[in-house]
């Protein structure tokens, strides 16, 4: 299948100030994301995962290597706006990405910038709001919404630009459990129903258990590229990268350690309970 | 220090059309040295409640007593209250304002009129695991999220409170940062015998740490009991829309499937040991 | 106190005034303010007062909302009243201390000034209560675009204004939060002289500014990510369109001018 995103030998440095050494934020990173996939990028703070987000959205440019979105290189200046339209971006703080004082006008902000004709705007905004289940809130003010709702509005704002891919940079870090579930369900539905490619950057492993593919970042390097199942069981490897595997995986790991042989790649407690039943038989 | 509430109620915008009952007739007693967890949805009254404990808000009816003394009583100054009850709000890094960590932590201590400021700052920094010599002259704004948060907590500890209230101390931190903060809070509670009140959305975090839990819902104190009993009241929690910790869920799933597990357990380590015990026996 | 600022607090009721084009409302408010300073006798003021009352009634905005705006400027009104009362030269001296003379003209002027300010604040508050901030800025952008000197800045200014309005509630909430946090650390905002109190604000202002800068940076990034590149080629979800309501608006405007001019001139005879 065609690649939505292709990162090829990318390195990136942050300038820290005069006389100080630049910090290598990304060190020769390469990976691809296929069209329609739901992928997770995970790593602790400072691992380079947020830098990737900004490279994908042509906010930063690679020091060396190339970032291709739908085959367009972010280095070509004439592509920038097309790239930003194709690969929309959601940020961490739900408050700091709402521009307008009324929900529906905020959703319209992106397509307005793209110069979408007035006649089409209403339809786009309504459809996007319906998609995230926030249509009834279209006349609300941002401060009347919960964190999770604000984040869904931000997603609607990107959807209204009709992107092929959505990149979310720790979208749930500032939300309560209810808000987290709302946002995660919304993006999962988008991926399934609209076949939108989703790149979810997070530091919660349990958010990405059912991803098609995950990328683990550590100190600017790509440490893992593959299926969640194959890596979540490597509890010690994950802990070395300062990541915490899901509860069920932790339990099965401890069980194995104390001499009970159980499948080590369980990701949820239901799965774990089933496996324990199998043992008894 | 014990904290007690008698018929505590709070109505915002009292006597107006916008009147809103945020707290409804709350009675409770927290004993000296206890570790209390507070759970409830956003808007359940949790944050209104904790603001009453250090007099940022005064009850529209009822009383809050610290060691038997009404904190809103005659002759009691705000300063007397905040000296005893330290509150660390959500995202406390936003309260940092001085150009060095030392000065910021000293702010509260100075306001309380303490003498040996340097000694207090040093002790507070040690309590949160920040090296005094290394950090004292650094600017707080260049630290990582978790470190900033610890500076903020030290700033509250420097007021030498007997009751420490923490509102979502780990929100926004990565898993390692979370773990570090909770480790810190645990040792603090042990070392200083601080009466500690922790507000958190995370059942897993609360379950590993609290002796008793207060459950808030729509301004009411729905339940206040030992952690074990609160988690056993699954029906009530479900009605409110609150979850139980995954560890407990696992035990319930196993029980359903005919395993003889003790479903009263909820701490992660206990649960793992229990599962191993039952399987080895069988 | 922070909750008393009504400017920028839209109060939707769906009244005909709400539905008017913001340009009409801006022009009418502009005219209303000018006429307030042009009005010179009791009859003109009563006329303006009646117009405002009708507008408030039609708008269905609760009176308490409009009056809240006055509460915040009580000091300014009092200051103006006192200044006018004692500093107006006049012949009919009621009493005198040194250079301060209380004259009937002074009292007359003071009352006039007070009424003017109250009507001014109520009128402009009403406009912000019945016009959503976004359509307000749209209206300003549109009107400014017609003025040659302002043309090039119209979009940028309007965008800045709308963002400021968007973040007022957020920053107010944040201010409250920081004040609470610092109070919990024993900060005292209430006692001491003016200098001490000003100093006591530093622990609030520094974090507030830092956070505002952070928000500005985040927002700029988010806007760029959503393809914002200035006003050129932008389309609008809500395009401004004059309707029959606006015709009434402009008719009322002429009525307003005619009324004030007539009463100003003939009011003298009525007295």
mmCIF file of C-alpha atoms in Angstrom, chain A:
data_model
loop_
_atom_site.group_PDB
_atom_site.id
_atom_site.type_symbol
_atom_site.label_atom_id
_atom_site.label_comp_id
_atom_site.label_asym_id
_atom_site.label_seq_id
_atom_site.Cartn_x
_atom_site.Cartn_y
_atom_site.Cartn_z
ATOM 1 C CA UNK A 1 0.000 0.000 0.000
ATOM 2 C CA UNK A 2 0.978 3.596 -0.517
ATOM 3 C CA UNK A 3 2.856 5.433 2.203
ATOM 4 C CA UNK A 4 1.099 8.351 3.875
ATOM 5 C CA UNK A 5 4.231 9.362 5.713
ATOM 6 C CA UNK A 6 7.800 8.503 4.999
ATOM 7 C CA UNK A 7 10.634 9.635 7.244
ATOM 8 C CA UNK A 8 14.006 8.974 5.694
ATOM 9 C CA UNK A 9 17.252 9.205 7.687
ATOM 10 C CA UNK A 10 16.099 12.288 9.534
ATOM 11 C CA UNK A 11 18.277 14.084 12.066
ATOM 12 C CA UNK A 12 17.328 17.230 13.900
ATOM 13 C CA UNK A 13 19.064 19.549 16.341
ATOM 14 C CA UNK A 14 17.634 22.147 18.670
ATOM 15 C CA UNK A 15 19.599 25.294 18.999
ATOM 16 C CA UNK A 16 20.047 25.915 22.716
ATOM 17 C CA UNK A 17 21.738 29.281 22.602
ATOM 18 C CA UNK A 18 25.064 30.828 21.920
ATOM 19 C CA UNK A 19 28.163 29.011 23.112
ATOM 20 C CA UNK A 20 26.159 25.959 24.078
ATOM 21 C CA UNK A 21 26.179 22.695 22.271
ATOM 22 C CA UNK A 22 23.133 21.944 20.164
ATOM 23 C CA UNK A 23 21.013 19.064 21.398
ATOM 24 C CA UNK A 24 20.550 16.215 18.970
ATOM 25 C CA UNK A 25 16.809 15.652 19.186
ATOM 26 C CA UNK A 26 16.575 13.109 16.379
ATOM 27 C CA UNK A 27 19.374 10.859 15.293
ATOM 28 C CA UNK A 28 19.010 9.264 11.863
ATOM 29 C CA UNK A 29 15.420 8.179 12.222
ATOM 30 C CA UNK A 30 13.593 6.342 9.427
ATOM 31 C CA UNK A 31 10.101 4.904 9.304
ATOM 32 C CA UNK A 32 6.997 4.728 7.135
ATOM 33 C CA UNK A 33 3.312 5.001 7.908
ATOM 34 C CA UNK A 34 0.934 3.343 5.460
ATOM 35 C CA UNK A 35 -2.255 5.009 4.299
ATOM 36 C CA UNK A 36 -5.190 4.202 6.559
ATOM 37 C CA UNK A 37 -3.042 2.893 9.397
ATOM 38 C CA UNK A 38 -3.399 3.835 13.052
ATOM 39 C CA UNK A 39 0.088 4.129 14.478
ATOM 40 C CA UNK A 40 1.416 5.113 17.876
ATOM 41 C CA UNK A 41 4.627 6.938 18.661
ATOM 42 C CA UNK A 42 5.654 6.497 22.253
ATOM 43 C CA UNK A 43 8.551 7.585 24.416
ATOM 44 C CA UNK A 44 9.175 9.490 27.620
ATOM 45 C CA UNK A 45 9.508 13.258 27.717
ATOM 46 C CA UNK A 46 12.513 14.389 25.701
ATOM 47 C CA UNK A 47 12.681 11.216 23.627
ATOM 48 C CA UNK A 48 12.122 13.126 20.401
ATOM 49 C CA UNK A 49 8.523 12.152 19.786
ATOM 50 C CA UNK A 50 7.162 15.695 19.754
ATOM 51 C CA UNK A 51 9.940 16.786 17.432
ATOM 52 C CA UNK A 52 8.663 14.239 14.948
ATOM 53 C CA UNK A 53 5.192 15.755 15.134
ATOM 54 C CA UNK A 54 6.531 19.175 14.268
ATOM 55 C CA UNK A 55 8.594 17.784 11.393
ATOM 56 C CA UNK A 56 5.519 16.071 9.953
ATOM 57 C CA UNK A 57 3.605 19.319 9.949
ATOM 58 C CA UNK A 58 6.413 21.301 8.312
ATOM 59 C CA UNK A 59 6.826 23.429 11.421
ATOM 60 C CA UNK A 60 10.408 22.172 11.720
ATOM 61 C CA UNK A 61 12.613 20.995 8.884
ATOM 62 C CA UNK A 62 15.109 18.139 9.082
ATOM 63 C CA UNK A 63 18.773 18.966 9.476
ATOM 64 C CA UNK A 64 19.495 16.013 7.223
ATOM 65 C CA UNK A 65 17.252 13.455 5.584
ATOM 66 C CA UNK A 66 13.745 13.915 4.214
ATOM 67 C CA UNK A 67 10.189 13.959 5.466
ATOM 68 C CA UNK A 68 7.604 13.022 2.857
ATOM 69 C CA UNK A 69 3.874 13.462 3.320
ATOM 70 C CA UNK A 70 1.929 11.748 0.551
ATOM 71 C CA UNK A 71 5.118 11.904 -1.455
ATOM 72 C CA UNK A 72 5.558 15.651 -0.948
ATOM 73 C CA UNK A 73 8.827 16.730 0.622
ATOM 74 C CA UNK A 74 8.400 19.188 3.490
ATOM 75 C CA UNK A 75 11.537 20.942 2.308
ATOM 76 C CA UNK A 76 9.823 22.234 -0.825
ATOM 77 C CA UNK A 77 8.360 25.515 0.169
ATOM 78 C CA UNK A 78 5.467 25.364 -2.285
ATOM 79 C CA UNK A 79 4.249 22.164 -0.585
ATOM 80 C CA UNK A 80 3.947 23.544 2.925
ATOM 81 C CA UNK A 81 0.296 24.542 2.882
ATOM 82 C CA UNK A 82 -0.727 21.428 0.981
ATOM 83 C CA UNK A 83 1.103 19.320 3.568
ATOM 84 C CA UNK A 84 -0.552 21.083 6.469
ATOM 85 C CA UNK A 85 -3.936 20.559 4.861
ATOM 86 C CA UNK A 86 -3.229 16.869 4.197
ATOM 87 C CA UNK A 87 -1.686 16.106 7.583
ATOM 88 C CA UNK A 88 -3.602 17.999 10.279
ATOM 89 C CA UNK A 89 -2.193 18.413 13.724
ATOM 90 C CA UNK A 90 -3.705 18.319 17.219
ATOM 91 C CA UNK A 91 -1.692 19.649 20.145
ATOM 92 C CA UNK A 92 -1.548 18.839 23.840
ATOM 93 C CA UNK A 93 -3.215 21.832 25.454
ATOM 94 C CA UNK A 94 -6.877 21.968 24.416
ATOM 95 C CA UNK A 95 -7.159 25.632 25.396
ATOM 96 C CA UNK A 96 -4.280 26.919 23.370
ATOM 97 C CA UNK A 97 -5.464 25.795 19.959
ATOM 98 C CA UNK A 98 -8.907 27.332 19.846
ATOM 99 C CA UNK A 99 -8.857 30.581 17.937
ATOM 100 C CA UNK A 100 -12.478 31.626 17.766
ATOM 101 C CA UNK A 101 -14.950 32.510 20.482
ATOM 102 C CA UNK A 102 -17.696 30.242 19.159
ATOM 103 C CA UNK A 103 -17.268 26.539 18.519
ATOM 104 C CA UNK A 104 -18.507 26.421 14.930
ATOM 105 C CA UNK A 105 -16.400 29.402 13.941
ATOM 106 C CA UNK A 106 -13.383 27.704 15.380
ATOM 107 C CA UNK A 107 -14.081 24.604 13.325
ATOM 108 C CA UNK A 108 -14.397 26.835 10.259
ATOM 109 C CA UNK A 109 -11.026 28.500 10.870
ATOM 110 C CA UNK A 110 -8.978 25.954 8.908
ATOM 111 C CA UNK A 111 -11.155 25.748 5.793
ATOM 112 C CA UNK A 112 -11.522 29.554 5.852
ATOM 113 C CA UNK A 113 -7.762 29.797 5.674
ATOM 114 C CA UNK A 114 -7.736 27.383 2.758
ATOM 115 C CA UNK A 115 -10.143 29.656 0.932
ATOM 116 C CA UNK A 116 -12.922 27.089 0.736
ATOM 117 C CA UNK A 117 -15.875 28.823 -0.963
ATOM 118 C CA UNK A 118 -18.470 30.246 1.398
ATOM 119 C CA UNK A 119 -21.160 27.942 0.000
ATOM 120 C CA UNK A 120 -19.225 24.812 1.029
ATOM 121 C CA UNK A 121 -18.116 25.976 4.474
ATOM 122 C CA UNK A 122 -21.352 25.325 6.321
ATOM 123 C CA UNK A 123 -21.514 21.740 5.089
ATOM 124 C CA UNK A 124 -17.915 21.041 6.006
ATOM 125 C CA UNK A 125 -18.281 22.472 9.495
ATOM 126 C CA UNK A 126 -21.503 20.581 10.233
ATOM 127 C CA UNK A 127 -20.105 17.322 8.948
ATOM 128 C CA UNK A 128 -16.934 17.684 11.004
ATOM 129 C CA UNK A 129 -18.910 18.505 14.143
ATOM 130 C CA UNK A 130 -21.160 15.498 13.602
ATOM 131 C CA UNK A 131 -18.165 13.279 13.078
ATOM 132 C CA UNK A 132 -16.801 14.097 16.550
ATOM 133 C CA UNK A 133 -20.281 14.084 18.084
ATOM 134 C CA UNK A 134 -20.269 17.766 19.014
ATOM 135 C CA UNK A 135 -22.907 19.177 16.659
ATOM 136 C CA UNK A 136 -25.207 20.266 19.489
ATOM 137 C CA UNK A 137 -22.365 22.323 20.904
ATOM 138 C CA UNK A 138 -21.802 24.404 17.796
ATOM 139 C CA UNK A 139 -22.906 27.679 19.379
ATOM 140 C CA UNK A 140 -21.047 27.188 22.661
ATOM 141 C CA UNK A 141 -18.077 29.181 23.835
ATOM 142 C CA UNK A 142 -14.759 27.412 24.389
ATOM 143 C CA UNK A 143 -14.720 27.993 28.142
ATOM 144 C CA UNK A 144 -18.087 26.288 28.499
ATOM 145 C CA UNK A 145 -16.614 22.991 27.323
ATOM 146 C CA UNK A 146 -14.722 20.289 29.178
ATOM 147 C CA UNK A 147 -11.161 19.460 28.195
ATOM 148 C CA UNK A 148 -12.227 16.377 26.274
ATOM 149 C CA UNK A 149 -14.851 18.343 24.381
ATOM 150 C CA UNK A 150 -12.351 21.048 23.482
ATOM 151 C CA UNK A 151 -10.019 18.425 22.123
ATOM 152 C CA UNK A 152 -12.845 16.971 20.022
ATOM 153 C CA UNK A 153 -13.546 20.445 18.659
ATOM 154 C CA UNK A 154 -9.881 20.739 17.764
ATOM 155 C CA UNK A 155 -10.194 17.436 15.911
ATOM 156 C CA UNK A 156 -13.298 18.717 14.123
ATOM 157 C CA UNK A 157 -11.317 21.810 13.151
ATOM 158 C CA UNK A 158 -8.780 19.584 11.443
ATOM 159 C CA UNK A 159 -11.433 17.329 9.869
ATOM 160 C CA UNK A 160 -13.081 20.338 8.273
ATOM 161 C CA UNK A 161 -9.870 20.785 6.271
ATOM 162 C CA UNK A 162 -10.485 17.296 4.849
ATOM 163 C CA UNK A 163 -7.089 15.838 5.683
ATOM 164 C CA UNK A 164 -5.868 12.364 4.831
ATOM 165 C CA UNK A 165 -3.933 12.073 8.037
ATOM 166 C CA UNK A 166 -4.204 13.376 11.597
ATOM 167 C CA UNK A 167 -1.214 13.735 13.870
ATOM 168 C CA UNK A 168 -2.011 14.059 17.569
ATOM 169 C CA UNK A 169 0.737 15.210 19.901
ATOM 170 C CA UNK A 170 -0.158 13.943 23.397
ATOM 171 C CA UNK A 171 -3.808 14.901 22.985
ATOM 172 C CA UNK A 172 -4.882 13.283 26.258
ATOM 173 C CA UNK A 173 -2.077 14.368 28.585
ATOM 174 C CA UNK A 174 -4.160 17.146 30.155
ATOM 175 C CA UNK A 175 -7.517 15.370 30.231
ATOM 176 C CA UNK A 176 -9.425 13.489 32.915
ATOM 177 C CA UNK A 177 -10.251 9.794 32.344
ATOM 178 C CA UNK A 178 -13.593 10.628 30.766
ATOM 179 C CA UNK A 179 -12.011 13.110 28.367
ATOM 180 C CA UNK A 180 -9.318 10.605 27.471
ATOM 181 C CA UNK A 181 -11.864 7.987 26.515
ATOM 182 C CA UNK A 182 -13.881 10.505 24.474
ATOM 183 C CA UNK A 183 -10.866 11.580 22.465
ATOM 184 C CA UNK A 184 -9.519 8.078 21.921
ATOM 185 C CA UNK A 185 -12.890 6.759 20.790
ATOM 186 C CA UNK A 186 -13.253 9.665 18.399
ATOM 187 C CA UNK A 187 -9.942 9.072 16.679
ATOM 188 C CA UNK A 188 -10.475 5.318 16.557
ATOM 189 C CA UNK A 189 -13.808 5.876 14.869
ATOM 190 C CA UNK A 190 -12.271 8.296 12.380
ATOM 191 C CA UNK A 191 -9.677 5.753 11.470
ATOM 192 C CA UNK A 192 -12.261 3.031 10.953
ATOM 193 C CA UNK A 193 -15.054 4.966 9.285
ATOM 194 C CA UNK A 194 -13.194 7.534 7.233
ATOM 195 C CA UNK A 195 -10.022 5.555 6.834
ATOM 196 C CA UNK A 196 -8.064 8.576 8.040
ATOM 197 C CA UNK A 197 -4.457 7.776 8.828
ATOM 198 C CA UNK A 198 -3.823 8.470 12.511
ATOM 199 C CA UNK A 199 -0.496 9.128 14.188
ATOM 200 C CA UNK A 200 -0.994 9.156 17.943
ATOM 201 C CA UNK A 201 1.919 10.441 19.978
ATOM 202 C CA UNK A 202 1.548 9.598 23.635
ATOM 203 C CA UNK A 203 3.284 8.437 26.749
ATOM 204 C CA UNK A 204 0.511 6.094 27.825
ATOM 205 C CA UNK A 205 1.113 2.577 26.525
ATOM 206 C CA UNK A 206 -2.465 1.486 27.156
ATOM 207 C CA UNK A 207 -3.683 4.021 24.573
ATOM 208 C CA UNK A 208 -1.898 2.265 21.761
ATOM 209 C CA UNK A 209 -2.454 -1.438 22.513
ATOM 210 C CA UNK A 210 -4.646 -1.918 19.457
ATOM 211 C CA UNK A 211 -2.553 0.142 17.028
ATOM 212 C CA UNK A 212 -1.509 -1.316 13.689
ATOM 213 C CA UNK A 213 2.043 -0.360 14.337
ATOM 214 C CA UNK A 214 4.029 1.404 17.022
ATOM 215 C CA UNK A 215 7.286 3.297 17.091
ATOM 216 C CA UNK A 216 9.227 3.618 20.314
ATOM 217 C CA UNK A 217 11.525 6.605 20.623
ATOM 218 C CA UNK A 218 14.370 6.976 23.070
ATOM 219 C CA UNK A 219 16.994 9.722 23.189
ATOM 220 C CA UNK A 220 16.265 10.727 19.610
ATOM 221 C CA UNK A 221 16.608 7.222 18.258
ATOM 222 C CA UNK A 222 13.981 4.861 16.950
ATOM 223 C CA UNK A 223 14.213 1.874 19.283
ATOM 224 C CA UNK A 224 11.362 -0.208 17.974
ATOM 225 C CA UNK A 225 9.176 -0.387 14.881
ATOM 226 C CA UNK A 226 6.558 -3.125 14.828
ATOM 227 C CA UNK A 227 3.371 -4.598 16.261
ATOM 228 C CA UNK A 228 2.383 -3.697 19.846
ATOM 229 C CA UNK A 229 2.030 -7.357 20.832
ATOM 230 C CA UNK A 230 5.628 -8.139 20.052
ATOM 231 C CA UNK A 231 7.062 -5.385 22.192
ATOM 232 C CA UNK A 232 4.712 -5.015 25.156
ATOM 233 C CA UNK A 233 5.827 -8.370 26.525
ATOM 234 C CA UNK A 234 9.416 -7.177 26.700
ATOM 235 C CA UNK A 235 8.817 -5.606 30.070
ATOM 236 C CA UNK A 236 12.464 -5.118 30.972
ATOM 237 C CA UNK A 237 13.278 -3.547 27.609
ATOM 238 C CA UNK A 238 10.373 -1.117 28.055
ATOM 239 C CA UNK A 239 11.324 -0.235 31.607
ATOM 240 C CA UNK A 240 14.831 0.511 30.444
ATOM 241 C CA UNK A 241 13.259 3.056 28.099
ATOM 242 C CA UNK A 242 11.276 4.471 31.026
ATOM 243 C CA UNK A 243 7.984 3.150 29.704
ATOM 244 C CA UNK A 244 5.347 1.321 31.699
ATOM 245 C CA UNK A 245 3.616 -1.644 30.010
ATOM 246 C CA UNK A 246 -0.133 -2.107 30.576
ATOM 247 C CA UNK A 247 -1.294 -3.660 33.843
ATOM 248 C CA UNK A 248 -2.235 -7.025 32.329
ATOM 249 C CA UNK A 249 1.173 -7.384 30.732
ATOM 250 C CA UNK A 250 2.860 -6.514 34.006
ATOM 251 C CA UNK A 251 0.876 -9.204 35.811
ATOM 252 C CA UNK A 252 1.667 -11.909 33.260
ATOM 253 C CA UNK A 253 5.322 -10.903 33.431
ATOM 254 C CA UNK A 254 5.376 -11.227 37.220
ATOM 255 C CA UNK A 255 3.552 -14.541 37.001
ATOM 256 C CA UNK A 256 6.123 -15.928 34.631
ATOM 257 C CA UNK A 257 8.827 -14.703 36.928
ATOM 258 C CA UNK A 258 7.380 -16.642 39.823
ATOM 259 C CA UNK A 259 7.263 -19.834 37.833
ATOM 260 C CA UNK A 260 3.780 -19.862 36.342
ATOM 261 C CA UNK A 261 3.976 -20.301 32.597
ATOM 262 C CA UNK A 262 1.466 -18.021 30.959
ATOM 263 C CA UNK A 263 1.290 -16.332 27.569
ATOM 264 C CA UNK A 264 3.405 -13.230 27.911
ATOM 265 C CA UNK A 265 1.789 -11.035 25.264
ATOM 266 C CA UNK A 266 -1.582 -10.351 26.864
ATOM 267 C CA UNK A 267 -2.580 -6.721 26.680
ATOM 268 C CA UNK A 268 -5.915 -6.476 28.522
ATOM 269 C CA UNK A 269 -7.237 -7.953 31.748
ATOM 270 C CA UNK A 270 -9.992 -9.841 29.923
ATOM 271 C CA UNK A 271 -7.375 -11.566 27.835
ATOM 272 C CA UNK A 272 -5.391 -12.255 30.977
ATOM 273 C CA UNK A 273 -8.364 -13.746 32.804
ATOM 274 C CA UNK A 274 -8.992 -16.052 29.811
ATOM 275 C CA UNK A 275 -5.387 -17.151 29.795
ATOM 276 C CA UNK A 276 -5.470 -17.889 33.508
ATOM 277 C CA UNK A 277 -8.563 -20.042 32.927
ATOM 278 C CA UNK A 278 -6.666 -21.977 30.270
ATOM 279 C CA UNK A 279 -4.005 -22.732 32.865
ATOM 280 C CA UNK A 280 -6.461 -24.302 35.228
ATOM 281 C CA UNK A 281 -7.814 -26.741 32.677
#
